[in-house]
Short mmCIF file of N, CA and C in Angstrom, two decimals:
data_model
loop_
_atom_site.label_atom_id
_atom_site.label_comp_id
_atom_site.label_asym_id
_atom_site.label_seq_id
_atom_site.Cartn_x
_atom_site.Cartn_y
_atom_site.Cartn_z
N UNK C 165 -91.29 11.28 188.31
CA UNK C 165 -91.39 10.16 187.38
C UNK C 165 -92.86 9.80 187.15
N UNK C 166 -93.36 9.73 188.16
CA UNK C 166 -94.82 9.40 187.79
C UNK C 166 -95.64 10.52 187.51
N UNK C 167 -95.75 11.96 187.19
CA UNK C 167 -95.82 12.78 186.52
C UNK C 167 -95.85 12.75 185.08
N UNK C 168 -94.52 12.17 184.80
CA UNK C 168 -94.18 12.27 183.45
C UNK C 168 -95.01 10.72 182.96
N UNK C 169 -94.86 9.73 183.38
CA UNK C 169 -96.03 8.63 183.25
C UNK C 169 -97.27 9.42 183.00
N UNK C 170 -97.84 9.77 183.83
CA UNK C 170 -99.50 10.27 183.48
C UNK C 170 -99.25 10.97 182.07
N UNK C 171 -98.87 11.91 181.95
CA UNK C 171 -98.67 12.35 180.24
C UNK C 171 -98.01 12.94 179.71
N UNK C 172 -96.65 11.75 179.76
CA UNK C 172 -95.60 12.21 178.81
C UNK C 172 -94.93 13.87 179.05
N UNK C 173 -94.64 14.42 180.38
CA UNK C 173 -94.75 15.57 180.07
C UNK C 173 -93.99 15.74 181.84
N UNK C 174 -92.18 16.37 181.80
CA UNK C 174 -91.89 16.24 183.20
C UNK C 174 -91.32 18.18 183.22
N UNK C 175 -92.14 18.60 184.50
CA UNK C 175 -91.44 19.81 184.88
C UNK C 175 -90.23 20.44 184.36
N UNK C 176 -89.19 19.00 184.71
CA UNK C 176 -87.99 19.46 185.07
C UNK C 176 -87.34 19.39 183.08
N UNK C 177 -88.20 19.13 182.88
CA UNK C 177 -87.45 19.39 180.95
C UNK C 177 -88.00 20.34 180.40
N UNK C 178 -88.60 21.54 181.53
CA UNK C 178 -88.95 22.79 180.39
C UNK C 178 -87.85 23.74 180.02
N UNK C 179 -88.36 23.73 178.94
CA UNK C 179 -87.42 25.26 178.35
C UNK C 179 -88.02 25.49 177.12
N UNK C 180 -88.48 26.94 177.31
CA UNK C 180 -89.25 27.62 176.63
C UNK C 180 -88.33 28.25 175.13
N UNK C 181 -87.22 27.95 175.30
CA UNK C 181 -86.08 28.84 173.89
C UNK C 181 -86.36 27.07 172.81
N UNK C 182 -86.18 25.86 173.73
CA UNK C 182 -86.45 24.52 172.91
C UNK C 182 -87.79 24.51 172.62
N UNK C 183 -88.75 25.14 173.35
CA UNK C 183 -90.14 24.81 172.73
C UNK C 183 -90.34 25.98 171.98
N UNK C 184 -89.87 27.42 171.68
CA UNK C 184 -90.20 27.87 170.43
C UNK C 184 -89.61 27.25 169.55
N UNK C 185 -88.71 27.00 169.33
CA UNK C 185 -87.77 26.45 168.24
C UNK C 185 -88.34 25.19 167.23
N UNK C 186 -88.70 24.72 168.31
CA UNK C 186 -89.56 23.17 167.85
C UNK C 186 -90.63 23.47 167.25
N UNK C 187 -91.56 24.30 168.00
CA UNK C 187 -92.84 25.13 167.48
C UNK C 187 -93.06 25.46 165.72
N UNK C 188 -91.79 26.67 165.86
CA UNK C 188 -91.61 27.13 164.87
C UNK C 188 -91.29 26.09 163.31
N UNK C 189 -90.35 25.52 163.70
CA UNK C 189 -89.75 24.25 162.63
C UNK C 189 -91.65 23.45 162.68
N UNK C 190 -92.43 23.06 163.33
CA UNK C 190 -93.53 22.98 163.17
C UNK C 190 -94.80 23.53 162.70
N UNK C 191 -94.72 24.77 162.87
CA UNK C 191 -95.53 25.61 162.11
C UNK C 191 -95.11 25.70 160.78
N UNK C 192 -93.92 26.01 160.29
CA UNK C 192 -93.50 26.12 159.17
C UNK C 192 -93.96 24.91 158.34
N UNK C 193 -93.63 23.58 158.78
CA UNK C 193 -94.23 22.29 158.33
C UNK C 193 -95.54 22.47 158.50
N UNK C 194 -96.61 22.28 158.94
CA UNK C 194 -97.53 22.75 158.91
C UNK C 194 -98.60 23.27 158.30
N UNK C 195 -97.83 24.79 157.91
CA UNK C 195 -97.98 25.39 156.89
C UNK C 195 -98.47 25.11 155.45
N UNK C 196 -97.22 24.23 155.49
CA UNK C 196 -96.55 23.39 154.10
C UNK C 196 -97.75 22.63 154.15
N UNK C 197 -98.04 21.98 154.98
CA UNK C 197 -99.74 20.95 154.61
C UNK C 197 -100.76 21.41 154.63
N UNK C 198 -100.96 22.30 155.40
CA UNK C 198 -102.00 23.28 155.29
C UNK C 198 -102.14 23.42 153.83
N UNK C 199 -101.09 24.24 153.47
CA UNK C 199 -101.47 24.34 151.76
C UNK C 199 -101.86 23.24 150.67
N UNK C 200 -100.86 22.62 150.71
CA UNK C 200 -101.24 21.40 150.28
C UNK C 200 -102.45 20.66 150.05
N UNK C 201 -103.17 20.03 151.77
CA UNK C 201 -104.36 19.99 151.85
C UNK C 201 -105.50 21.09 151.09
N UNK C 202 -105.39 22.25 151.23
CA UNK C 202 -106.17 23.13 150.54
C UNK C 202 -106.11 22.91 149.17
N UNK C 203 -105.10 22.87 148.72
CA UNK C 203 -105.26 23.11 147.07
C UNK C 203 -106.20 21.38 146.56
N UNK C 204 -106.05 20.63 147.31
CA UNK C 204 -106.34 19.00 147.39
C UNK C 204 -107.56 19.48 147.52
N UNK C 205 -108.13 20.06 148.13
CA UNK C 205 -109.51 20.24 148.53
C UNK C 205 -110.49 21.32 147.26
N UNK C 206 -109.84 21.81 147.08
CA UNK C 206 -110.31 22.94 145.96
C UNK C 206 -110.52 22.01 144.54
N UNK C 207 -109.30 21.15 144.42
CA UNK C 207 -109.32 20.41 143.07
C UNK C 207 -110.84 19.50 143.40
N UNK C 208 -110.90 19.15 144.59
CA UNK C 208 -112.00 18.16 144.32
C UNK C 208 -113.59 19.03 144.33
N UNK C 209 -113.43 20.16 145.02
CA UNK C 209 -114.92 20.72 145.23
C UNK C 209 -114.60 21.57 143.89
N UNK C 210 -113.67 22.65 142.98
CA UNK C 210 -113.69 22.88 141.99
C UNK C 210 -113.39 22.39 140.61
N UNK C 211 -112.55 21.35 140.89
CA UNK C 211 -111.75 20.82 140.07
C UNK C 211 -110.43 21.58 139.71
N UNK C 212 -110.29 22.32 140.13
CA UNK C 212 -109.15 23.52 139.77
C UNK C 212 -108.70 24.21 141.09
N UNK C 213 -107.44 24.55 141.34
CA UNK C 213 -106.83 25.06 142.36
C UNK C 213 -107.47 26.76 142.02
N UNK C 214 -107.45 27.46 142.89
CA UNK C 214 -107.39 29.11 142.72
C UNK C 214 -106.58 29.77 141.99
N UNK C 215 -106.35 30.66 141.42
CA UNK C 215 -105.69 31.37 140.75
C UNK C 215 -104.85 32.49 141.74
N UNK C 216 -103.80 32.21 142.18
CA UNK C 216 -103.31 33.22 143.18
C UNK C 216 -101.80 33.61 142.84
N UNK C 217 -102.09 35.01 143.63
CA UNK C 217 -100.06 35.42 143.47
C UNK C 217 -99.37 34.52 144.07
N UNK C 218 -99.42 33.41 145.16
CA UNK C 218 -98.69 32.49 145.51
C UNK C 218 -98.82 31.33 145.31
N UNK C 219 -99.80 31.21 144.44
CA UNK C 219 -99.67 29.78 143.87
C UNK C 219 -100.57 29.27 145.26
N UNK C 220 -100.12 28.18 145.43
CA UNK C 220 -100.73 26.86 146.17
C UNK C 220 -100.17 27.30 147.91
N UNK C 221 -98.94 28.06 148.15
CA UNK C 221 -98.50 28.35 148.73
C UNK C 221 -98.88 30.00 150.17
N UNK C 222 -99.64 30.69 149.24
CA UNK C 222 -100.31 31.75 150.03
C UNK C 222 -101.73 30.92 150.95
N UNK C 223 -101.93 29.83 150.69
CA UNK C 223 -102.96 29.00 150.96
C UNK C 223 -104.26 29.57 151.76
N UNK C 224 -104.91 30.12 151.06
CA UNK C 224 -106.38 30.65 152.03
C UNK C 224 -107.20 30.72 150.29
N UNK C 225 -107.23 29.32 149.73
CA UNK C 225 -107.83 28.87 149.21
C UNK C 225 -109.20 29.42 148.94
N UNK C 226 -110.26 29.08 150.54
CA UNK C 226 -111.31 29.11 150.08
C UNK C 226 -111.98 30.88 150.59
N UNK C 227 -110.92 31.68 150.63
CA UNK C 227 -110.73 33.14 150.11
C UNK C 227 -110.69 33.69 148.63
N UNK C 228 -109.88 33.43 148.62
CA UNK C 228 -109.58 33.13 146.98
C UNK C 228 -110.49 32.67 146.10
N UNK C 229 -111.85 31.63 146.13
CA UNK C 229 -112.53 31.37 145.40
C UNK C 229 -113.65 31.87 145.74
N UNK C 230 -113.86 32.89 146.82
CA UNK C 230 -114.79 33.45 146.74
C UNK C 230 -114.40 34.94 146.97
N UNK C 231 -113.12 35.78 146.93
CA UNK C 231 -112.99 37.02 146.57
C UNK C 231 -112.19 37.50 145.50
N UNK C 232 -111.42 36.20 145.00
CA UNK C 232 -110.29 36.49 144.09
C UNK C 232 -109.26 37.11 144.75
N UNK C 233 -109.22 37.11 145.89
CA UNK C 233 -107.74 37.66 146.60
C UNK C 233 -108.22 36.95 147.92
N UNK C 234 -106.56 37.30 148.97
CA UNK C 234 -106.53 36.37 150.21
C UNK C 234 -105.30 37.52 151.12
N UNK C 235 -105.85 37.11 152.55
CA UNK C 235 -105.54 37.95 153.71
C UNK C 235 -103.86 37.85 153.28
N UNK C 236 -103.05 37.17 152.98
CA UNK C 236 -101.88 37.17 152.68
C UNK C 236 -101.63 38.10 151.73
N UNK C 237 -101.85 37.49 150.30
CA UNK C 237 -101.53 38.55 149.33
C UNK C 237 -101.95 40.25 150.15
N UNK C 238 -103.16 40.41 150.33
CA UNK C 238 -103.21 41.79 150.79
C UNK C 238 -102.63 42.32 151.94
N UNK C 239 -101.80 41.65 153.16
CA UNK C 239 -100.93 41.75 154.07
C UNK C 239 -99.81 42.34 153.35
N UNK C 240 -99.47 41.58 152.17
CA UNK C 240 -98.10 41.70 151.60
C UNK C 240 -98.25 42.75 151.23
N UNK C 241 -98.84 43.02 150.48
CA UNK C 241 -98.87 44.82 149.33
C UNK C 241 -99.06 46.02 150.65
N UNK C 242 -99.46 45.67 151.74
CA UNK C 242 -99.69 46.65 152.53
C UNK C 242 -98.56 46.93 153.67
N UNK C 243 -97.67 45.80 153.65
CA UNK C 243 -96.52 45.96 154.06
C UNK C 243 -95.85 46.75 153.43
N UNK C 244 -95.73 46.39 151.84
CA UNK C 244 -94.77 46.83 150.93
C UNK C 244 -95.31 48.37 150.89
N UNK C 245 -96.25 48.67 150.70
CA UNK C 245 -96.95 50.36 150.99
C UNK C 245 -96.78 51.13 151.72
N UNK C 246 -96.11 50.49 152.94
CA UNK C 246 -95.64 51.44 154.25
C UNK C 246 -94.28 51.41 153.91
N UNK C 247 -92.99 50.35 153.76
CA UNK C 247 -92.02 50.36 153.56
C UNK C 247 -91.03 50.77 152.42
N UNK C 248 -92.00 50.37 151.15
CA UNK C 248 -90.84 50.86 149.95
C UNK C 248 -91.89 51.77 149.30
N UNK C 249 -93.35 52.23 149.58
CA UNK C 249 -94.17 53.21 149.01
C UNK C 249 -94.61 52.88 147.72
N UNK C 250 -94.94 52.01 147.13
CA UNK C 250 -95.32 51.30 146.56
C UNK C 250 -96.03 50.15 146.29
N UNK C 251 -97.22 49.50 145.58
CA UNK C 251 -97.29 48.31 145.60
C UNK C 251 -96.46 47.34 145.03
N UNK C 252 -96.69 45.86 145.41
CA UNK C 252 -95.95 44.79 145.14
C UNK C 252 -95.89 44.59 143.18
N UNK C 253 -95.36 43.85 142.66
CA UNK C 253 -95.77 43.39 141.11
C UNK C 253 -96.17 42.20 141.46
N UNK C 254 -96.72 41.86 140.39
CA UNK C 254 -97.03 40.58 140.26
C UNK C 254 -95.99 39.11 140.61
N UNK C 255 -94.95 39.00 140.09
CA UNK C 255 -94.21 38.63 140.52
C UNK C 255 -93.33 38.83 141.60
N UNK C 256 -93.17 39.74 142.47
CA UNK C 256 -92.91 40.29 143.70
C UNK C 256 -93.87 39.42 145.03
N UNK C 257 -95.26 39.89 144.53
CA UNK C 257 -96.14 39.59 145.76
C UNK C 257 -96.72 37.64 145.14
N UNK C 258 -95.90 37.34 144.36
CA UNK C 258 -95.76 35.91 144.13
C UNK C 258 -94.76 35.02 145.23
N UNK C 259 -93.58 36.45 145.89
CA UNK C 259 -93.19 35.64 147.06
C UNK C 259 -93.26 36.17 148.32
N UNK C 260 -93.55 37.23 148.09
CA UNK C 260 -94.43 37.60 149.05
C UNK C 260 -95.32 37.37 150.10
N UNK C 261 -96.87 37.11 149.06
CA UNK C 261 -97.43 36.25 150.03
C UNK C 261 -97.52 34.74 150.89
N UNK C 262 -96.65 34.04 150.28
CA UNK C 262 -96.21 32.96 150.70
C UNK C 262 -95.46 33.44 151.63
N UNK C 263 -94.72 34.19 152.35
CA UNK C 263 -93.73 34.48 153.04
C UNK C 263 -94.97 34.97 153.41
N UNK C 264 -95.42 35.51 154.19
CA UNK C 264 -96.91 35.91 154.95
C UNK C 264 -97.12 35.06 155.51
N UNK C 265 -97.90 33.76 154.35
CA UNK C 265 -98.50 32.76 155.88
C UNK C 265 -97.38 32.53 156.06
N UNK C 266 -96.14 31.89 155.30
CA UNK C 266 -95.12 31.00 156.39
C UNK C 266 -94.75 31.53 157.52
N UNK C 267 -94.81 33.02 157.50
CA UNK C 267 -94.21 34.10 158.48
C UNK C 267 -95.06 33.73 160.18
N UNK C 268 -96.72 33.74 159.20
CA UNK C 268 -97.93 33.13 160.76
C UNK C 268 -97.56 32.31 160.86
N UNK C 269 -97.60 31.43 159.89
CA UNK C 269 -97.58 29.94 160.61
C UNK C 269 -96.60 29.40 161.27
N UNK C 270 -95.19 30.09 161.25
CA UNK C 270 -93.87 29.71 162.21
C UNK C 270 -94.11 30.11 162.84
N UNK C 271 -94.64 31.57 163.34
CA UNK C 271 -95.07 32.47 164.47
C UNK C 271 -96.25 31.95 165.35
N UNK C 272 -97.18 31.00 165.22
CA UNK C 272 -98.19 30.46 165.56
C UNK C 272 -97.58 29.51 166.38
N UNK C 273 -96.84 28.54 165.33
CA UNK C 273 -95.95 27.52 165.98
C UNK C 273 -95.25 27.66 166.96
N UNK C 274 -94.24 28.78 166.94
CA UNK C 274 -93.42 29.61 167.73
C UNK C 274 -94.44 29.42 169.49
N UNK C 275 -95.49 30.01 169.24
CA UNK C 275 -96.21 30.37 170.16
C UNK C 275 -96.45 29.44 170.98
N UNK C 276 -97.17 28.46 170.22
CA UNK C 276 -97.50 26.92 170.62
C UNK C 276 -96.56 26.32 171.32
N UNK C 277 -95.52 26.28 170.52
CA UNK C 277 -94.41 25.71 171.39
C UNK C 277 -93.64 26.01 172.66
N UNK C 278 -93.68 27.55 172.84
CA UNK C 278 -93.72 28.09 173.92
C UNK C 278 -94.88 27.74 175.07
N UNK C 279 -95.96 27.93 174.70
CA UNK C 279 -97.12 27.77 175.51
C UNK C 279 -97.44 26.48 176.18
N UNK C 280 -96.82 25.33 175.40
CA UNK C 280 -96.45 23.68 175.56
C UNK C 280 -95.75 24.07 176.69
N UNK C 281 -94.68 24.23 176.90
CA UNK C 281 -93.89 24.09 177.87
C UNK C 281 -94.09 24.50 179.33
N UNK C 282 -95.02 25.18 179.59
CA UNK C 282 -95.48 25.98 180.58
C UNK C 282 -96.83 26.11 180.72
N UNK C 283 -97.91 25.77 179.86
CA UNK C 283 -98.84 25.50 180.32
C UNK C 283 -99.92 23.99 180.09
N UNK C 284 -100.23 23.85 181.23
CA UNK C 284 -100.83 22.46 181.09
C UNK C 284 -102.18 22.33 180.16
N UNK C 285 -102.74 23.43 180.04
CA UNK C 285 -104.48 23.78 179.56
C UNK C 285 -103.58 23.96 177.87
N UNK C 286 -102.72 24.16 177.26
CA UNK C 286 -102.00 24.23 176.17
C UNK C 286 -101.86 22.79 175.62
N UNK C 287 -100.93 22.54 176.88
CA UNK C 287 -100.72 20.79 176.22
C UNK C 287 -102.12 19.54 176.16
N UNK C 288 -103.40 20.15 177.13
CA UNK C 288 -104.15 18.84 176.97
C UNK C 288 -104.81 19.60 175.19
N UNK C 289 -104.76 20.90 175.13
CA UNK C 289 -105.29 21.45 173.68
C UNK C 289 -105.33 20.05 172.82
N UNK C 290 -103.76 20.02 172.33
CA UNK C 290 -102.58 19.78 171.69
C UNK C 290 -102.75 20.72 170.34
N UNK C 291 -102.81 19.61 169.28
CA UNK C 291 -102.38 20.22 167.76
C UNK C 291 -103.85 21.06 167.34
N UNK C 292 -104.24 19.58 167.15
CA UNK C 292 -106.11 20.14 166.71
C UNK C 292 -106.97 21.31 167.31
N UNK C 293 -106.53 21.17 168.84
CA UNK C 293 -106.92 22.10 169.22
C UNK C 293 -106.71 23.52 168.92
N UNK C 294 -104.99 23.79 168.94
CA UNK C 294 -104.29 24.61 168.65
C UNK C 294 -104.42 25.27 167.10
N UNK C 295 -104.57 24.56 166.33
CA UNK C 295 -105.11 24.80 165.35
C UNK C 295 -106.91 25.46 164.97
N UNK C 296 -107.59 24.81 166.32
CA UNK C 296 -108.94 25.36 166.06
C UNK C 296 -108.79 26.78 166.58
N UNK C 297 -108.18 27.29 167.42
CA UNK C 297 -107.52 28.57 168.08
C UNK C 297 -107.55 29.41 167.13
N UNK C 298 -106.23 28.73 166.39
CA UNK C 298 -105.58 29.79 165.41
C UNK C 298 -107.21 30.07 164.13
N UNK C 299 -107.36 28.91 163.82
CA UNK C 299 -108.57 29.29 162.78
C UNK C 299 -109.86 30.28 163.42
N UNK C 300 -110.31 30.00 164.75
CA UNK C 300 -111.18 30.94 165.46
C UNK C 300 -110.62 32.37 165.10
N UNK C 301 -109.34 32.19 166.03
CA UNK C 301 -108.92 33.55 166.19
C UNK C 301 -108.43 34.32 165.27
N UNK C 302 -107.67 33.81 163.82
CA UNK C 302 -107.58 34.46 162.56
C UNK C 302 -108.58 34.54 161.61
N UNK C 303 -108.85 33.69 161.38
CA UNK C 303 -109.95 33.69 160.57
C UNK C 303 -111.57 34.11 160.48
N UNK C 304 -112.08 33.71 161.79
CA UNK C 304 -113.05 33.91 161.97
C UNK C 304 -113.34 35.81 162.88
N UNK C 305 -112.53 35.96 163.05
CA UNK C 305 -112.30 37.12 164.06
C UNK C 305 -111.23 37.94 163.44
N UNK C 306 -110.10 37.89 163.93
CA UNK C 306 -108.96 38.93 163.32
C UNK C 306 -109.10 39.62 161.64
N UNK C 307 -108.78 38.07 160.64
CA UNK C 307 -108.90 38.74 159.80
C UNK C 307 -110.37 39.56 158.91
N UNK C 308 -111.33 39.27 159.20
CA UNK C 308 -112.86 40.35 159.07
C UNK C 308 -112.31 41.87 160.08
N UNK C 309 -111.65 41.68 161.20
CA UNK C 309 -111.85 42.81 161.51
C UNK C 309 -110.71 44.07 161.16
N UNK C 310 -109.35 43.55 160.53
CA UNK C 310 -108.37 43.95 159.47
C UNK C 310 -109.05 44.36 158.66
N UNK C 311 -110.01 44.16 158.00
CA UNK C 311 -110.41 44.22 156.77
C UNK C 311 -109.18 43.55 155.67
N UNK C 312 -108.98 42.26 156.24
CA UNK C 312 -108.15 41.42 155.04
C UNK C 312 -109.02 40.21 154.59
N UNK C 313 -110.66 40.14 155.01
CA UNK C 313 -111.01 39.39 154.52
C UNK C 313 -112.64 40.24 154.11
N UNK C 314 -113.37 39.84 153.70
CA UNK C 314 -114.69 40.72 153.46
C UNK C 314 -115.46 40.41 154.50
N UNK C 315 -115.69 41.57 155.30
CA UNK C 315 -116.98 41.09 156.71
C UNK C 315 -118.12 41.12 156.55
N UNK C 316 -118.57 41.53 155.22
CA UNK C 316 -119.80 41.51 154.77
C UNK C 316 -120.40 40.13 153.60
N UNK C 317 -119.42 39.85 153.12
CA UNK C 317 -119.50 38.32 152.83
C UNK C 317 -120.12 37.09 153.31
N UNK C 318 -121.20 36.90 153.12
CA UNK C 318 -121.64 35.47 153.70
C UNK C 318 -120.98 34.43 152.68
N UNK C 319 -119.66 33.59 153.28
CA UNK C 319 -119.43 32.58 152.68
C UNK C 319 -119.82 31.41 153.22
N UNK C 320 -120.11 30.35 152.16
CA UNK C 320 -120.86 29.25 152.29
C UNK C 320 -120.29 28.22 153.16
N UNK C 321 -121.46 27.57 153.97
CA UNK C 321 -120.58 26.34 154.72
C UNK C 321 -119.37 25.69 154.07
N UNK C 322 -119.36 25.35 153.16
CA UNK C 322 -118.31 24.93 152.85
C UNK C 322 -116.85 25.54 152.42
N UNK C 323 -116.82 26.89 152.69
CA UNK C 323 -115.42 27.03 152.94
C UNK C 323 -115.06 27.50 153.90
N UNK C 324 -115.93 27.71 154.82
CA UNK C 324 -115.99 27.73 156.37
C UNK C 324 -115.09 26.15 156.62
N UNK C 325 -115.60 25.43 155.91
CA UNK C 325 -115.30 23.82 156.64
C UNK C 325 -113.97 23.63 155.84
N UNK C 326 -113.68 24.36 154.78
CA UNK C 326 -112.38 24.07 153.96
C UNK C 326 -111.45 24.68 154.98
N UNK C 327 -111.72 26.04 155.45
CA UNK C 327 -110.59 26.40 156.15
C UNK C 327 -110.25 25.99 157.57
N UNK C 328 -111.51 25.47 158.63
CA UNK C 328 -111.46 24.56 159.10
C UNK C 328 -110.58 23.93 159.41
N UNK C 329 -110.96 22.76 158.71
CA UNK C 329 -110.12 21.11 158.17
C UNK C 329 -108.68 21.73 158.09
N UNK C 330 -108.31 23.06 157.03
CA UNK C 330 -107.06 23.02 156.71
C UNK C 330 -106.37 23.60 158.02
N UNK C 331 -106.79 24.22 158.80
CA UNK C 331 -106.68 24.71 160.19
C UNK C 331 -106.32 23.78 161.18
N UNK C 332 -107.15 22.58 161.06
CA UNK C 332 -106.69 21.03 162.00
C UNK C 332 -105.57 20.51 161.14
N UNK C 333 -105.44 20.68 159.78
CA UNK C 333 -104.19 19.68 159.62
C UNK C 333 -102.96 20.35 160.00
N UNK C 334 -103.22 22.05 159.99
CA UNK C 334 -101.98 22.75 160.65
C UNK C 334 -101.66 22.39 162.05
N UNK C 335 -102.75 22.31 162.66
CA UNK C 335 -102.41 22.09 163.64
C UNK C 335 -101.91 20.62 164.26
N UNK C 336 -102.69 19.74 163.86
CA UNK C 336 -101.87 18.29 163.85
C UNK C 336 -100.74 17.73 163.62
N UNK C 337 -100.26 18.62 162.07
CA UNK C 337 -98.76 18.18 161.64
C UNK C 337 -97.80 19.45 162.60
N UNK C 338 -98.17 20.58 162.98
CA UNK C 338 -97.28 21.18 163.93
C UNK C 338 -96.86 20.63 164.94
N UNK C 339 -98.14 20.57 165.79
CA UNK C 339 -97.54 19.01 166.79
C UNK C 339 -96.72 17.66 166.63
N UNK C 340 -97.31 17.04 165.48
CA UNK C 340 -96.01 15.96 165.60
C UNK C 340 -94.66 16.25 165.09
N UNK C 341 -94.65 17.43 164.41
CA UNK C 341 -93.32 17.97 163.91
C UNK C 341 -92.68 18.78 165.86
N UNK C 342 -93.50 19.44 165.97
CA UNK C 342 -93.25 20.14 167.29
C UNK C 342 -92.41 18.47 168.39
N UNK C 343 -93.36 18.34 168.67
CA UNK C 343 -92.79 16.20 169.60
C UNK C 343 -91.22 16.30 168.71
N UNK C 344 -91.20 15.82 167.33
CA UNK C 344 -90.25 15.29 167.19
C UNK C 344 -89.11 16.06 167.60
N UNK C 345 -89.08 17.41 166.84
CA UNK C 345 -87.99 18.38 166.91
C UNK C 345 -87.55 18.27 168.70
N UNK C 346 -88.65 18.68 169.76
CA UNK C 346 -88.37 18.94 171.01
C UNK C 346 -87.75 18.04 171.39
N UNK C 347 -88.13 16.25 171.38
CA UNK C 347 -87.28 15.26 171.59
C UNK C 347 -85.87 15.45 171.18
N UNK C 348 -85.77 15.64 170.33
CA UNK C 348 -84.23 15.62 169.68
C UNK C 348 -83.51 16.78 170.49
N UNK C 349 -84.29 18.03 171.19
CA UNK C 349 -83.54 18.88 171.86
C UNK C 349 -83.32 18.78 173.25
N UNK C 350 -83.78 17.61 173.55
CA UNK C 350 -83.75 17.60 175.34
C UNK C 350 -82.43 17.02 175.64
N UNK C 351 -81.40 17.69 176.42
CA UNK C 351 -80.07 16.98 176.95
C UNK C 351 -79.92 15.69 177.26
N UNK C 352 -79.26 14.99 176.99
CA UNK C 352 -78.87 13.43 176.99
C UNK C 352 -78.30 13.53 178.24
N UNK C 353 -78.67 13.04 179.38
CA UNK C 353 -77.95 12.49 180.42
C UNK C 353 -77.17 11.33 180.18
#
């Protein structure tokens, strides 16, 4: 009891199948703001959202305004290249890449929520943190070394800080979506 006093958080209610679950339903939300926030952010530093196969929804924004394409869309066509031998159409990799990030970002969540449950250096993270992770570790690292983003590109502080920001709001709204969902899954004595 006094465990769970210090922070909200008791041994005996782990389960790692409730904390992906929660995760996931969090990442997916998430996601959803992530994008959101981005396109919000583009209108004000461009006045205009990007021009993308997913709309507002493939969200790597400040990719997009400085390559005209984004680690999603090109995930997608390169999926579709191994599997049906072909590239995507235009309208194809319109749902496509949206199904990309949502695919990370439940999978991120997924992770998180697992990692909540069992580790303590996870939970003091929390969201923001978890989110600075994911932006380190995808963005700044993974995708340059895919070659899904340009590694020779010097892009400007400021979409360094766009993707950032949109990186903390993933990670913030995963967490309180993550809390709520998990609450609702813990057995009622």
């Amino acid at each position: 009891a006094m465990a769970r006093r210090m922070n909200g958080y008791d041994e005996r209610d782990r389960n790692v199948a409730a904390g992906i679950m929660a995760g996931v339903i969090g990442g997916l939300v998430g996601t959803w703001a992530m994008s959101e926030f981005q396109g919000a952010w583009s209108r004000v530093i461009d006045g205009e959202e990007p021009e993308s196969a997913g709309g507002r929804h493939d969200a790597r924004d400040w990719q997009e305004r400085h390559e005209e394409q984004n680690a999603n869309g090109i995930t997608a066509q390169v999926i579709a290249r191994e599997t049906i031998n072909r590239p995507l159409t235009r309208e194809e990799l319109a749902v496509a890449a949206p199904a990309v990030h949502y695919a990370f970002g439940g999978t991120m969540g997924g992770l998180y929520g697992a990692l909540r449950e069992v580790s303590p250096a996870v939970r003091k993270l929390g969201g923001s943190g978890w989110g600075t992770a994911v932006w380190i570790g995808g963005d700044e690292i993974v995708m340059p070394l895919l070659g899904l983003a340009d590694r020779d590109k010097d892009y400007p502080l400021e979409a360094h800080a766009q993707s950032f920001a949109a990186h903390i709001v993933y990670g913030m709204t995963t967490e309180v979506v993550r809390r709520g969902v998990r609450a609702m899954l813990r057995p009622r004595n």
